[in-house]
Coordinates of C-alpha atoms and ligand atoms in Angstrom, one line a residue:
M1 CA 0.5 -6.9 -1.7
R2 CA -1.5 -4.5 0.4
Y3 CA -1.4 -3.1 3.8
L4 CA -4.5 -3.0 6.0
I5 CA -4.2 -0.5 8.9
E6 CA -6.8 0.3 11.6
G7 CA -6.1 3.7 13.0
G8 CA -7.1 5.8 16.0
R9 CA -4.7 4.0 18.3
K10 CA -1.7 5.3 20.2
L11 CA 1.7 3.8 19.6
S12 CA 4.1 2.8 22.4
G13 CA 7.4 1.0 22.9
T14 CA 10.7 0.9 21.0
V15 CA 11.4 0.6 17.3
P16 CA 14.9 -0.2 15.8
I17 CA 15.9 1.9 12.8
S18 CA 17.5 0.0 9.9
G19 CA 20.5 0.9 7.8
S20 CA 20.1 3.6 5.2
K21 CA 18.8 2.7 1.8
N22 CA 20.4 5.8 0.2
A23 CA 23.8 5.0 1.8
V24 CA 23.9 1.3 1.2
L25 CA 23.0 1.4 -2.5
P26 CA 26.0 3.6 -3.7
I27 CA 28.3 1.7 -1.3
L28 CA 27.2 -1.7 -2.8
A29 CA 27.9 -0.2 -6.3
A30 CA 31.3 1.1 -5.0
T31 CA 32.4 -2.4 -3.9
I32 CA 32.9 -3.1 -7.7
I33 CA 35.9 -0.9 -7.8
T34 CA 37.9 -2.6 -4.9
G35 CA 38.2 -6.0 -6.4
K36 CA 38.4 -7.2 -2.9
K37 CA 36.1 -8.7 -0.2
T38 CA 33.8 -6.3 1.6
V39 CA 31.6 -7.1 4.6
L40 CA 28.8 -4.5 5.1
H41 CA 26.8 -4.4 8.3
N42 CA 23.6 -2.6 9.1
C43 CA 22.2 -3.2 5.6
P44 CA 18.4 -3.0 5.3
D45 CA 16.6 -6.0 3.8
I46 CA 14.5 -4.0 1.3
S47 CA 13.8 -4.7 -2.4
D48 CA 16.1 -2.0 -3.7
V49 CA 19.0 -3.7 -1.9
R50 CA 18.0 -7.1 -3.2
C51 CA 17.8 -5.7 -6.8
T52 CA 21.3 -4.3 -6.4
V53 CA 22.6 -7.6 -5.0
D54 CA 21.1 -9.4 -8.0
I55 CA 22.9 -7.0 -10.4
L56 CA 26.3 -7.6 -8.6
K57 CA 25.6 -11.4 -8.8
Y58 CA 24.7 -11.1 -12.5
L59 CA 28.1 -9.3 -13.1
G60 CA 29.8 -12.4 -11.7
Y61 CA 30.6 -11.4 -8.2
H62 CA 30.1 -13.4 -5.1
V63 CA 27.5 -11.9 -2.8
S64 CA 25.8 -13.3 0.3
M65 CA 23.3 -11.8 2.6
D66 CA 22.9 -12.9 6.3
A67 CA 20.5 -10.8 8.3
D68 CA 21.8 -7.2 8.1
T69 CA 25.2 -8.3 6.8
I70 CA 26.1 -8.4 3.1
T71 CA 29.4 -9.9 2.0
V72 CA 30.6 -9.0 -1.5
D73 CA 33.7 -10.3 -3.2
T74 CA 34.5 -8.5 -6.5
G75 CA 37.8 -10.1 -7.1
F76 CA 36.6 -11.7 -10.3
D77 CA 36.5 -10.7 -13.9
A78 CA 33.1 -9.4 -14.9
S79 CA 31.3 -7.8 -17.8
P80 CA 29.7 -4.3 -17.5
R81 CA 26.7 -5.4 -19.4
V82 CA 23.5 -5.8 -17.3
P83 CA 20.2 -6.5 -19.1
S84 CA 17.9 -3.5 -19.0
Q85 CA 15.1 -5.6 -17.4
L86 CA 17.4 -6.2 -14.4
M87 CA 18.7 -2.7 -14.3
G88 CA 15.2 -1.3 -14.8
K89 CA 14.0 -3.0 -11.6
L90 CA 16.3 -0.6 -9.7
R91 CA 15.0 2.9 -9.8
S92 CA 18.4 4.3 -9.1
S93 CA 20.5 2.0 -11.4
I94 CA 22.5 5.2 -12.4
I95 CA 24.4 4.6 -9.2
F96 CA 26.5 2.0 -11.1
L97 CA 27.7 4.5 -13.7
G98 CA 30.8 5.7 -11.8
A99 CA 31.7 2.3 -10.6
F100 CA 31.5 0.8 -14.1
I101 CA 33.6 3.6 -15.5
N102 CA 36.2 3.1 -12.8
R103 CA 36.4 -0.7 -12.9
F104 CA 35.7 -1.4 -16.6
G105 CA 36.7 1.9 -18.3
S106 CA 33.3 1.8 -19.9
A107 CA 29.6 1.6 -19.1
Q108 CA 26.4 0.9 -20.9
I109 CA 23.5 2.0 -18.7
S110 CA 19.9 2.2 -19.6
Y111 CA 18.3 5.5 -18.8
P112 CA 17.0 5.6 -15.2
G113 CA 13.8 6.8 -17.0
G114 CA 11.2 9.0 -15.5
C115 CA 9.8 7.9 -12.2
E116 CA 7.0 8.9 -10.0
L117 CA 8.9 12.0 -8.9
G118 CA 9.5 13.4 -12.3
K119 CA 12.0 13.1 -15.2
R120 CA 15.1 12.3 -13.1
P121 CA 17.5 13.7 -15.7
I122 CA 21.2 12.8 -15.4
D123 CA 22.7 15.8 -17.2
I124 CA 24.8 16.8 -14.2
H125 CA 26.3 13.3 -14.0
L126 CA 27.1 13.3 -17.7
S127 CA 28.4 16.9 -17.8
I128 CA 31.0 16.4 -15.2
L129 CA 32.1 12.9 -16.5
S130 CA 32.4 14.3 -20.0
Q131 CA 34.5 17.2 -18.7
M132 CA 36.7 14.6 -17.1
G133 CA 37.2 12.9 -20.5
V134 CA 34.5 10.3 -20.6
Q135 CA 33.2 9.8 -24.1
I136 CA 29.5 9.6 -23.9
H137 CA 27.2 8.4 -26.6
E138 CA 23.5 8.4 -26.0
D139 CA 20.9 6.5 -28.1
I140 CA 17.6 4.9 -27.6
T141 CA 19.2 1.9 -25.9
G142 CA 20.7 4.2 -23.2
I143 CA 24.0 5.7 -22.4
N144 CA 27.3 4.3 -23.7
C145 CA 30.4 5.6 -21.9
K146 CA 34.0 5.0 -22.8
A147 CA 36.7 6.3 -20.5
P148 CA 40.2 5.6 -21.9
S149 CA 41.4 8.0 -19.1
L150 CA 40.0 10.5 -16.7
K151 CA 41.5 13.9 -16.2
G152 CA 42.3 15.2 -12.7
G153 CA 41.3 18.8 -12.0
E154 CA 38.6 20.9 -10.4
Y155 CA 35.0 20.3 -11.4
R156 CA 31.9 22.1 -10.3
L157 CA 28.4 20.7 -10.1
N158 CA 25.8 23.3 -11.1
F159 CA 23.4 21.7 -8.6
P160 CA 24.4 19.5 -5.6
S161 CA 23.0 16.3 -7.1
V162 CA 23.4 13.4 -4.6
G163 CA 23.8 10.7 -7.3
A164 CA 26.1 12.8 -9.5
T165 CA 28.3 13.6 -6.5
E166 CA 28.6 9.8 -5.8
N167 CA 29.3 8.8 -9.4
V168 CA 32.0 11.5 -9.7
M169 CA 33.6 10.5 -6.4
I170 CA 33.8 6.9 -7.5
A171 CA 35.0 7.6 -11.0
S172 CA 37.6 10.1 -9.8
L173 CA 39.6 7.3 -8.1
I174 CA 41.0 6.4 -11.6
A175 CA 41.8 9.9 -12.7
D176 CA 45.4 10.8 -13.7
G177 CA 45.6 13.3 -10.9
P178 CA 43.7 14.7 -7.8
V179 CA 40.1 15.6 -8.4
I180 CA 38.4 18.6 -6.6
I181 CA 34.6 18.5 -6.6
K182 CA 33.0 21.8 -6.0
N183 CA 29.3 22.3 -5.0
P184 CA 28.9 18.6 -4.2
A185 CA 25.9 17.2 -2.4
K186 CA 26.5 17.3 1.4
E187 CA 24.0 14.6 2.5
P188 CA 25.1 12.2 5.3
E189 CA 25.0 9.4 2.7
I190 CA 27.8 11.2 0.8
V191 CA 29.9 11.2 4.0
D192 CA 29.1 7.5 4.5
L193 CA 30.3 6.7 0.9
Q194 CA 33.6 8.6 1.6
N195 CA 34.1 6.7 4.9
F196 CA 33.5 3.4 3.2
L197 CA 35.9 4.1 0.3
N198 CA 38.6 5.3 2.7
K199 CA 38.1 2.2 4.9
A200 CA 38.7 0.2 1.7
G201 CA 41.9 2.1 1.0
A202 CA 41.0 5.3 -0.8
C203 CA 42.0 8.9 0.2
I204 CA 39.0 11.2 -0.1
N205 CA 38.4 14.3 2.0
G206 CA 35.7 16.9 2.5
A207 CA 32.5 14.9 2.1
G208 CA 29.7 16.9 3.8
T209 CA 31.4 20.2 2.9
D210 CA 31.4 22.4 -0.2
C211 CA 34.5 20.8 -1.5
I212 CA 35.5 17.1 -1.9
T213 CA 39.1 16.2 -2.8
V214 CA 39.8 12.7 -4.3
T215 CA 43.3 11.3 -4.5
P216 CA 43.3 8.6 -7.2
T217 CA 44.2 5.1 -6.2
N218 CA 43.7 1.6 -7.6
T219 CA 45.0 -0.2 -4.5
F220 CA 42.2 -1.4 -2.2
S221 CA 42.0 -3.9 0.6
D222 CA 39.4 -6.3 2.1
C223 CA 37.3 -4.3 4.6
E224 CA 34.4 -4.4 7.0
Y225 CA 32.1 -1.4 7.3
S226 CA 28.8 -0.5 9.0
V227 CA 26.4 1.5 6.9
C228 CA 24.9 4.6 8.6
S229 CA 21.3 4.3 9.8
D230 CA 18.4 5.6 7.8
R231 CA 17.5 9.2 8.7
I232 CA 14.3 9.1 6.5
E233 CA 13.0 5.9 8.1
A234 CA 13.7 7.5 11.5
A235 CA 11.7 10.6 10.4
T236 CA 8.9 8.3 9.3
Y237 CA 8.5 6.8 12.8
L238 CA 8.9 10.2 14.5
S239 CA 6.1 11.5 12.3
A240 CA 4.0 8.4 13.0
A241 CA 4.3 9.2 16.7
A242 CA 3.4 12.8 16.0
A243 CA 0.4 11.9 14.0
T244 CA -1.0 9.6 16.8
G245 CA -0.1 11.6 19.9
S246 CA 2.2 8.9 21.0
T247 CA 5.5 8.4 22.9
I248 CA 7.9 6.0 21.4
T249 CA 11.7 5.4 21.5
L250 CA 13.9 4.9 18.4
T251 CA 17.1 2.8 18.7
N252 CA 20.0 2.5 16.2
A253 CA 18.9 5.9 14.9
P254 CA 21.2 8.5 13.2
V255 CA 20.3 11.2 15.8
S256 CA 22.8 13.7 14.5
D257 CA 21.3 13.5 11.0
L258 CA 17.8 14.4 12.1
G259 CA 18.3 18.1 12.8
K260 CA 15.9 19.8 10.4
T261 CA 13.2 17.2 10.9
V262 CA 13.4 17.5 14.6
N263 CA 13.2 21.3 14.3
I264 CA 9.9 21.0 12.4
L265 CA 8.5 18.4 14.8
E266 CA 9.3 20.7 17.7
K267 CA 7.5 23.6 16.0
M268 CA 4.5 21.2 15.9
G269 CA 4.6 20.8 19.6
V270 CA 6.4 17.5 19.7
I271 CA 9.2 16.9 22.3
V272 CA 12.2 15.0 21.0
M273 CA 14.6 13.8 23.7
P274 CA 18.0 12.3 22.5
H275 CA 19.5 9.8 25.0
S276 CA 22.6 9.0 23.0
Q277 CA 23.9 9.3 19.5
T278 CA 21.6 6.4 18.5
V279 CA 18.6 6.5 20.9
L280 CA 15.9 9.1 21.1
T281 CA 12.4 9.3 22.6
V282 CA 9.6 11.3 21.0
T283 CA 6.6 12.5 22.9
A284 CA 3.7 14.0 20.9
P285 CA 0.7 16.0 22.2
N286 CA -2.9 15.0 21.2
H287 CA -3.1 18.2 19.1
L288 CA -0.3 19.4 16.9
K289 CA 0.5 23.0 15.9
P290 CA 0.6 23.9 12.2
V291 CA 3.9 25.0 10.6
D292 CA 4.0 28.3 8.7
M293 CA 6.5 27.1 6.1
I294 CA 8.4 23.9 5.3
A295 CA 10.8 24.3 2.3
T296 CA 12.7 21.3 1.1
M297 CA 16.4 22.0 0.3
P298 CA 19.6 20.2 -0.4
H299 CA 21.3 19.1 2.8
P300 CA 21.7 20.5 5.4
G301 CA 18.2 21.9 4.5
F302 CA 15.0 20.1 5.2
P303 CA 15.1 16.8 3.2
T304 CA 12.7 16.3 0.3
D305 CA 12.4 12.7 1.3
A306 CA 10.7 13.8 4.6
Q307 CA 8.2 16.2 2.9
A308 CA 5.4 13.7 2.4
I309 CA 6.1 12.1 5.8
L310 CA 5.8 15.4 7.7
M311 CA 2.7 16.5 5.6
A312 CA 0.9 13.3 6.9
A313 CA 1.5 14.4 10.5
L314 CA 0.2 18.0 9.7
L315 CA -3.2 16.8 8.3
R316 CA -4.9 17.1 11.7
A317 CA -2.9 20.1 13.0
A318 CA -4.9 23.0 14.5
G319 CA -4.4 25.3 11.6
T320 CA -2.9 25.8 8.1
S321 CA 0.6 24.7 7.2
M322 CA 2.5 25.5 4.0
I323 CA 5.0 23.2 2.2
V324 CA 7.3 24.2 -0.7
E325 CA 9.0 21.3 -2.6
N326 CA 12.1 22.7 -4.2
I327 CA 13.9 19.5 -5.2
F328 CA 11.6 17.4 -7.4
E329 CA 9.1 18.7 -9.9
N330 CA 6.4 16.1 -9.0
R331 CA 6.6 15.2 -5.4
Y332 CA 2.9 15.6 -4.3
N333 CA 1.7 12.2 -5.5
H334 CA 0.5 11.6 -1.9
V335 CA -1.9 14.5 -1.9
E336 CA -4.8 13.0 -3.9
E337 CA -4.6 9.8 -1.9
L338 CA -4.6 11.7 1.4
K339 CA -7.6 13.7 0.4
K340 CA -9.5 10.4 0.0
M341 CA -9.0 10.1 3.8
G342 CA -10.5 13.5 4.5
A343 CA -7.4 15.6 4.3
Q344 CA -7.8 19.2 3.1
I345 CA -4.8 20.1 0.9
T346 CA -4.4 22.5 -2.0
V347 CA -1.4 22.4 -4.4
S348 CA -0.4 25.2 -6.6
G349 CA 2.9 24.7 -8.5
N350 CA 5.4 23.4 -5.9
T351 CA 3.5 24.8 -3.0
A352 CA 1.0 22.7 -0.9
R353 CA -1.2 24.2 1.8
V354 CA -2.5 21.8 4.4
Y355 CA -5.6 22.8 6.2
G356 CA -5.8 20.9 9.5
V357 CA -9.0 18.8 10.0
K358 CA -10.4 17.4 13.2
E359 CA -10.6 13.8 11.9
L360 CA -9.4 11.6 9.1
H361 CA -11.3 8.5 8.0
G362 CA -10.1 5.2 6.6
A363 CA -10.2 4.7 2.9
R364 CA -8.9 2.6 0.1
V365 CA -5.8 4.3 -1.2
R366 CA -2.7 3.6 -3.4
A367 CA 1.0 4.1 -2.8
R368 CA 2.3 6.0 -5.8
D369 CA 5.9 6.3 -4.7
L370 CA 8.1 5.3 -1.8
R371 CA 7.6 8.3 0.5
A372 CA 4.0 8.9 -0.7
G373 CA 3.3 5.4 0.5
A374 CA 4.9 6.1 3.8
A375 CA 2.7 9.2 4.2
L376 CA -0.4 7.1 3.6
V377 CA 0.7 4.7 6.4
I378 CA 1.1 7.6 8.8
A379 CA -2.2 9.0 7.9
A380 CA -3.9 5.6 8.3
L381 CA -2.5 5.3 11.8
S382 CA -4.1 8.6 12.8
A383 CA -7.4 8.0 10.9
E384 CA -10.6 6.6 12.4
G385 CA -11.4 3.2 10.9
K386 CA -9.6 1.0 8.4
T387 CA -7.4 2.0 5.5
L388 CA -6.4 -0.4 2.7
I389 CA -3.2 0.7 0.9
D390 CA -2.6 -0.8 -2.6
D391 CA 0.7 -1.0 -4.5
V392 CA 2.8 -1.2 -1.3
Y393 CA 5.7 -2.6 -3.4
H394 CA 6.7 1.1 -3.5
I395 CA 7.0 1.1 0.3
E396 CA 8.8 -2.2 0.3
R397 CA 11.6 -0.7 -1.8
G398 CA 12.8 1.4 1.1
Y399 CA 11.3 0.3 4.4
E400 CA 12.4 -2.9 6.1
N401 CA 9.6 -4.8 7.9
M402 CA 7.4 -1.7 8.2
I403 CA 4.3 -3.6 9.3
L404 CA 6.2 -5.8 11.7
K405 CA 7.7 -2.7 13.3
L406 CA 4.4 -0.9 13.5
R407 CA 2.7 -4.0 15.1
S408 CA 5.6 -4.0 17.7
L409 CA 4.5 -0.4 18.5
G410 CA 0.9 -1.5 19.1
A411 CA -0.5 -0.6 15.7
K412 CA -3.3 -2.7 14.2
A413 CA -1.7 -3.4 10.8
E414 CA -1.4 -6.4 8.5
I415 CA -0.1 -7.4 5.1
L416 CA -2.8 -8.7 2.7
P417 CA -2.2 -10.3 -0.6
S418 CA -2.9 -8.0 -3.6
A419 CA -6.2 -8.3 -5.3
E420 CA -4.6 -10.3 -8.0
Q421 CA -2.9 -12.6 -5.5
S422 CA -6.2 -13.0 -3.6
A423 CA -7.9 -13.9 -6.9
T424 CA -5.2 -16.5 -7.6
L425 CA -5.3 -17.9 -4.1
L426 CA -9.1 -18.2 -4.4
R427 CA -8.8 -19.9 -7.8
H428 CA -6.3 -22.4 -6.4
S429 CA -8.0 -22.9 -3.0
Ligands
EPZ1 C1 18.9 10.8 -4.2 O1 18.4 10.7 -5.5 C2 18.1 9.9 -3.3 N1 18.1 8.5 -3.8 C3 16.6 10.4 -3.3 O2 15.9 9.5 -2.4 C4 16.6 11.8 -2.7 O3 15.3 12.3 -2.8 C5 17.5 12.7 -3.6 O4 18.9 12.1 -3.6 C6 17.6 14.1 -3.0 O5 18.1 14.0 -1.7 C7 19.2 7.7 -3.6 O6 20.1 8.1 -2.9 C8 19.1 6.3 -4.1 P1 19.6 14.2 -7.0 P2 19.1 11.4 -6.7 O7 20.4 13.8 -8.1 O8 20.6 11.2 -6.6 C9 17.8 17.0 -10.4 C10 14.0 8.3 -1.7 O9 12.9 8.6 -1.5 N2 18.9 16.5 -11.2 O10 20.1 14.9 -5.8 O11 18.5 11.0 -7.9 C11 16.8 15.9 -10.1 O12 15.9 15.8 -11.2 C12 14.8 8.8 -2.9 O13 14.8 7.6 -0.9 C13 19.2 17.0 -12.4 O14 18.5 17.9 -12.9 O15 18.8 13.0 -6.4 C14 16.1 16.4 -8.9 O16 15.1 17.4 -9.2 C15 13.8 9.6 -3.8 N3 20.2 16.5 -13.2 C16 17.3 17.1 -8.1 O17 18.3 17.4 -9.1 C17 21.0 15.5 -12.7 O18 21.9 15.1 -13.5 C18 17.9 16.2 -7.0 O19 18.3 15.1 -7.6 C19 20.7 14.9 -11.5 C20 19.7 15.4 -10.7

């Protein structure tokens, strides 16, 4: 599948933001521990969610999807063995580790493996879980965990890893006493996971702060919960407006989770006008200002997931911007592709310098990871001419109906079959 985008046009109108990929994935995994019926609203229809649903179904649970609502009933016996080819389809399959340990007392997880962003180690996950008493055996097949019991106590992450925080929160619910998690990740998605678990009957406090306290429980109830909206998807459409000098309105947006992104956009000369907690209008000038320094940091710092997205808007700024990527060791996959469109960017180590150019031109480019792909879409919208983006399956992992949403904003964008699909279609036509 490929996207064909003809740029050089302003956007206008209103775009609805979908539920958060990075909130719904750990929440879906956490439904395993309740043994009850969970109804989740505001779920995005994206391939990572469909993969996670397939894994829950493979485990033997009843799952149904209806528009943005997913209903999961985990009140059935299941086996914690998921074939690696199914697990492997989900980049962040490690999100199941804490839930498997909690529900089954054991877990056999294939390594999440390296990905486009780098090695994606899980040492922090395993370090805390082993301190809690999980017996961990690693071999070429993956990670085998046995948790006869988990010890309550105080545990400190040596880095605020989002996934490790989520796994420890979920596993802690079966500990033999209260668990205090120090230096946890503070992302909004951690707060959403806490809110979901508490709605289902848990007693967790402190998510979003430097200390999370988990009171163990194994008594849960049926519950209904609305997942928070996607702050990175919102940042993507804000950046698309910035890159095209447009005025658009976002609805169902997590306005309070956009602070650092809005700060950067305002430095670029963009005006962001919140109307409520979920609606905001962005108005961008025809010429953006450069930004001296954007450094990605753990929340509440500037989010690494928005780095490529904001870089795309800076490509035509009137001057030089500097970006420092402090979270992932390989998160500049978009740079070589953007340069094919006329961007002038140099990368040295984890620092990228973006030299604004007057014009970008369409090209044939390739999405190399989820947010790198989104950056190419934004650049294509502001480039003169047509851009063909290959490997958009990366983008489809995390963006619901992106082309539909862009067309509703007036973009000239369409989905084409991939070269292979085209060849097959031709052969069979
Ligand atoms: C989550 O990944 C998100 N994914 C990522 O979003 C996001 O970029 C990341 O958090 C940071 O905000 C989901 O929530 C599904 P980390 P996660 O553990 O949990 C290192 C997107 O584009 N690390 O906070 O994997 C790690 O290598 C995706 O939506 C260890 O060294 O992120 C990285 O450099 C991409 N050891 C840094 O910490 C560990 O045990 C942050 O990783 C764990 C992580």
